[in-house]
Short mmCIF file of C-alpha atoms in Angstrom, two decimals:
data_model
loop_
_atom_site.label_atom_id
_atom_site.label_comp_id
_atom_site.label_asym_id
_atom_site.label_seq_id
_atom_site.Cartn_x
_atom_site.Cartn_y
_atom_site.Cartn_z
CA ALA A 876 161.27 172.62 101.10
CA MET A 877 164.19 170.36 101.92
CA SER A 878 166.02 172.99 103.71
CA GLU A 879 162.85 172.77 106.16
CA VAL A 880 163.74 169.01 105.91
CA ARG A 881 167.30 169.39 106.88
CA ALA A 882 166.91 171.77 109.22
CA ILE A 883 165.01 168.78 111.43
CA VAL A 884 166.61 165.72 110.49
CA GLN A 885 169.93 167.23 110.89
CA GLY A 886 171.55 164.87 108.29
CA THR A 887 174.81 164.78 106.14
CA ARG A 888 175.16 165.99 102.93
CA GLU A 889 174.76 162.41 100.76
CA GLU A 890 171.89 162.29 102.95
CA MET A 891 170.04 164.74 102.22
CA ASP A 892 170.87 164.76 98.20
CA LEU A 893 169.06 161.29 98.75
CA LEU A 894 165.96 162.88 100.33
CA THR A 895 165.88 165.50 98.05
CA ALA A 896 166.47 162.50 94.93
CA SER A 897 163.63 160.18 96.47
CA ALA A 898 160.91 164.16 96.57
CA ILE A 899 162.06 164.54 92.95
CA SER A 900 161.61 160.92 92.14
CA LEU A 901 157.83 160.39 93.48
CA GLY A 902 156.76 164.06 92.79
CA SER A 903 157.45 162.92 89.24
CA ALA A 904 156.18 159.67 89.59
CA THR A 905 152.96 160.41 91.41
CA LYS A 906 150.04 162.56 91.43
CA PHE A 907 152.02 164.43 94.41
CA THR A 908 154.51 167.12 93.50
CA ALA A 909 158.05 167.07 95.00
CA THR A 910 157.32 170.01 97.28
CA GLU A 911 154.57 167.81 98.89
CA VAL A 912 156.58 164.81 99.25
CA ALA A 913 158.93 166.91 100.73
CA GLY A 914 156.57 168.11 103.37
CA LEU A 915 156.01 164.11 104.19
CA GLN A 916 159.97 163.49 105.00
CA LYS A 917 158.91 167.51 107.23
CA GLU A 918 156.68 165.18 109.03
CA TYR A 919 158.14 162.27 110.01
CA ALA A 920 161.78 164.00 110.78
CA LYS A 921 159.77 165.74 113.27
CA LEU A 922 158.16 162.41 114.33
CA GLY A 923 162.00 161.39 114.83
CA PHE A 924 162.33 159.21 111.53
CA THR A 925 165.84 158.58 110.84
CA VAL A 926 166.60 159.26 106.80
CA GLU A 927 167.06 155.59 106.11
CA GLU A 928 163.64 154.97 107.39
CA ILE A 929 161.87 158.25 105.76
CA LEU A 930 163.05 156.87 102.60
CA ALA A 931 161.84 153.19 104.12
CA ILE A 932 158.54 154.54 104.11
CA THR A 933 157.63 157.51 102.17
CA GLU A 934 156.24 155.47 98.79
CA GLY A 935 153.75 153.43 101.04
CA THR A 936 152.88 156.73 102.65
CA LEU A 937 151.69 158.16 99.43
CA ASP A 938 149.45 155.12 98.89
CA LEU A 939 147.49 155.77 101.96
CA ALA A 940 146.99 159.36 100.88
CA GLU A 941 145.70 158.77 97.00
CA ALA A 942 143.73 155.86 98.65
CA THR A 943 142.16 158.28 101.42
CA GLY A 944 142.31 161.76 99.60
CA THR A 945 143.92 163.04 102.31
CA ASP A 946 146.97 165.55 102.23
CA LEU A 947 150.64 164.04 102.59
CA ALA A 948 151.73 165.39 106.02
CA THR A 949 148.23 164.48 107.47
CA ALA A 950 149.12 161.14 106.54
CA ALA A 951 152.76 160.86 107.02
CA GLN A 952 151.34 161.83 110.94
CA VAL A 953 148.92 159.43 111.34
CA ALA A 954 150.92 156.60 109.87
CA GLY A 955 153.99 157.43 111.93
CA ALA A 956 152.62 158.45 114.75
CA THR A 957 150.64 154.88 114.61
CA LEU A 958 154.17 153.01 113.97
CA ARG A 959 155.44 154.40 117.05
CA GLN A 960 152.59 154.12 119.64
CA PHE A 961 152.72 149.82 118.37
CA GLY A 962 156.54 150.02 119.20
CA LEU A 963 156.91 148.98 115.29
CA ASP A 964 160.04 149.04 113.32
CA ALA A 965 159.42 151.25 110.04
CA SER A 966 160.38 148.50 108.11
CA GLN A 967 156.40 147.72 109.20
CA MET A 968 155.28 150.86 107.47
CA GLY A 969 153.16 148.84 105.00
CA ARG A 970 151.65 147.07 107.01
CA VAL A 971 150.72 149.81 109.22
CA VAL A 972 148.99 152.03 106.12
CA ASP A 973 147.71 148.35 104.69
CA VAL A 974 145.40 147.79 107.93
CA MET A 975 144.50 151.40 107.50
CA ALA A 976 143.69 151.63 104.39
CA LYS A 977 141.16 148.23 104.88
CA SER A 978 139.72 149.31 107.69
CA PHE A 979 138.80 152.79 106.05
CA SER A 980 136.72 150.55 103.45
CA SER A 981 135.89 147.95 105.39
CA SER A 982 133.66 149.74 107.80
CA ALA A 983 132.66 153.73 108.98
CA LEU A 984 136.67 154.04 110.32
CA ASP A 985 138.19 157.00 108.35
CA LEU A 986 141.48 158.28 108.96
CA GLU A 987 140.44 161.18 111.45
CA LYS A 988 138.53 158.88 113.25
CA PHE A 989 141.57 156.29 113.53
CA LYS A 990 144.21 159.08 114.54
CA VAL A 991 141.93 160.51 117.41
CA ALA A 992 141.03 157.27 118.27
CA MET A 993 144.44 155.38 118.26
CA ALA A 994 146.03 158.18 120.12
CA THR A 995 144.19 157.85 123.05
CA VAL A 996 143.81 153.55 122.87
CA ALA A 997 146.94 152.67 121.10
CA PRO A 998 149.83 152.42 123.57
CA VAL A 999 147.18 151.00 126.36
CA ALA A 1000 146.30 148.18 124.01
CA ARG A 1001 150.17 147.77 122.67
CA ALA A 1002 150.93 147.01 126.60
CA SER A 1003 147.76 144.64 126.71
CA GLY A 1004 149.71 143.10 124.14
CA LYS A 1005 147.23 143.68 121.32
CA ASP A 1006 148.37 144.94 118.07
CA ILE A 1007 146.96 147.20 115.10
CA GLU A 1008 145.01 144.50 114.05
CA PHE A 1009 143.18 143.73 116.59
CA THR A 1010 142.70 146.91 117.96
CA SER A 1011 141.77 148.11 114.55
CA ALA A 1012 138.95 145.98 113.91
CA ARG A 1013 137.33 146.95 117.67
CA LEU A 1014 137.43 150.63 117.04
CA SER A 1015 136.09 149.40 113.32
CA VAL A 1016 133.01 147.67 115.15
CA LEU A 1017 132.33 150.86 117.25
CA ALA A 1018 132.43 152.93 114.29
CA ASP A 1019 129.92 150.87 112.71
CA ALA A 1020 128.08 151.15 115.64
CA GLY A 1021 128.12 155.20 115.61
CA ILE A 1022 130.32 155.80 118.57
CA ASP A 1023 132.49 158.51 118.03
CA ALA A 1024 136.08 158.52 117.23
CA SER A 1025 136.86 159.85 121.04
CA THR A 1026 134.20 158.14 122.63
CA ALA A 1027 135.85 154.91 121.38
CA GLY A 1028 139.33 155.27 121.91
CA THR A 1029 138.65 156.58 125.09
CA SER A 1030 136.16 153.62 126.33
CA LEU A 1031 138.25 150.55 124.82
CA ARG A 1032 141.24 151.72 127.02
CA SER A 1033 139.04 151.93 129.85
CA ILE A 1034 137.91 148.37 128.81
CA PHE A 1035 141.56 147.41 128.53
CA LEU A 1036 142.70 149.04 131.83
CA GLU A 1037 139.77 147.18 133.67
CA LEU A 1038 140.88 144.34 132.64
CA ASN A 1039 144.63 144.29 133.39
CA LYS A 1040 143.84 145.08 137.23
CA ARG A 1041 141.25 141.99 137.13
CA GLY A 1042 143.47 139.64 135.82
CA LEU A 1043 140.70 138.86 132.57
CA THR A 1044 141.95 138.27 129.21
CA PHE A 1045 139.59 140.37 126.64
CA GLU A 1046 137.79 137.84 125.23
CA GLU A 1047 137.27 136.28 129.23
CA GLY A 1048 135.57 140.01 129.73
CA LEU A 1049 133.30 139.85 126.89
CA ARG A 1050 132.02 136.53 127.77
CA LYS A 1051 131.17 137.17 130.91
CA ILE A 1052 128.68 139.61 129.15
CA ASN A 1053 127.21 137.87 126.96
CA GLU A 1054 126.95 134.74 129.33
CA SER A 1055 125.30 137.17 131.62
CA THR A 1056 121.06 137.33 132.54
CA ASN A 1057 121.53 140.79 133.02
CA LYS A 1058 124.39 142.25 129.97
CA ASN A 1059 123.60 145.96 131.20
CA VAL A 1060 124.45 145.10 134.88
CA THR A 1061 127.40 142.74 134.39
CA ALA A 1062 128.89 145.38 131.41
CA LEU A 1063 128.96 148.21 133.72
CA ASP A 1064 129.97 146.24 136.97
CA LEU A 1065 133.22 145.44 135.01
CA PHE A 1066 133.98 148.15 133.06
CA GLY A 1067 132.04 151.21 134.73
CA LYS A 1068 129.85 154.11 133.37
CA ARG A 1069 132.92 154.95 130.91
CA GLY A 1070 133.44 151.53 129.27
CA ALA A 1071 130.01 149.84 129.55
CA THR A 1072 128.16 150.98 126.38
CA ALA A 1073 131.83 150.10 124.16
CA ALA A 1074 131.63 146.70 125.96
CA LEU A 1075 128.11 145.60 125.18
CA VAL A 1076 128.63 146.48 121.57
CA LEU A 1077 131.84 144.94 121.28
CA ALA A 1078 129.87 141.52 123.21
CA GLU A 1079 127.26 141.21 120.89
CA ASN A 1080 129.67 142.07 117.72
CA THR A 1081 132.48 139.04 118.62
CA GLU A 1082 132.11 136.96 115.25
CA LYS A 1083 132.17 140.35 113.66
CA ALA A 1084 135.47 141.87 115.11
CA GLU A 1085 137.19 138.63 114.47
CA LYS A 1086 136.76 138.47 111.17
CA LEU A 1087 137.73 142.14 110.82
CA GLU A 1088 140.67 141.90 112.46
CA LYS A 1089 141.14 138.40 109.72
CA ALA A 1090 140.84 141.12 106.94
CA TYR A 1091 143.01 143.41 108.59
CA ASP A 1092 145.71 140.19 108.80
CA ASP A 1093 145.38 139.25 105.53
CA ALA A 1094 145.65 143.51 104.39
CA THR A 1095 149.30 142.88 102.71
CA GLY A 1096 148.87 145.33 99.26
CA SER A 1097 145.34 146.95 100.23
CA ALA A 1098 146.95 150.63 100.59
CA GLU A 1099 148.21 150.17 96.69
CA GLU A 1100 145.31 148.54 96.06
CA MET A 1101 143.44 151.55 96.39
CA ALA A 1102 145.40 154.20 95.31
CA ARG A 1103 145.57 152.72 92.23
CA ILE A 1104 141.66 152.45 91.94
CA MET A 1105 141.37 156.37 92.98
CA GLU A 1106 144.47 157.20 90.39
CA ASP A 1107 142.53 155.10 87.71
CA ASN A 1108 139.22 157.18 88.18
CA LEU A 1109 140.59 159.87 88.60
CA ILE A 1110 142.19 159.49 84.80
CA GLY A 1111 138.89 158.44 83.60
CA ASP A 1112 137.14 161.61 84.90
CA THR A 1113 140.02 163.66 82.93
#
């Protein structure tokens, strides 16, 4: 497993020794095996993370995987891609996994829905000046309304693009819908068929989205807390 990591990361012997030691240490201290941790390291290496970055973000990713009940490689793919999509430094991985964990426990979002939606909307959200907390909160609202992940991501991307083209802020766009005497027509005029439904849902749930965003802003430690709960439950079941 470590040979596969080395082939991708092209690290020095000293760097590979550090990665190997980390895999063994975390493999003995968590429910995951050292081989599984090495698989996580490989996924991060494929995403272009340096050895130093991989060492810094591994433990948070373990918490995310345990909290969500997913395998380490998948958790690494989603968390790593999200970090890159929002242009965040590796030191912000704790923030990313905490927002993800909090959103999964606070809404109908889950890891797969988050992955699908963010792949479409995150780059445009970032270019529009919106962070992971803002974007995750709006995706949470759309998920709770029963809108599938692909549609949610595409629709929210369309909303951002249309607002940018019209020179309106996100808040101004939704306010136009809420203040309209015919919300359907206004949403359609502003965002077209592609974004109108999602815009209506978001306009009618502005307060909910803002509360979720605040919760995600304060999500520090959520992934670790959820992981510990899951670990306790597993111990209690044995």
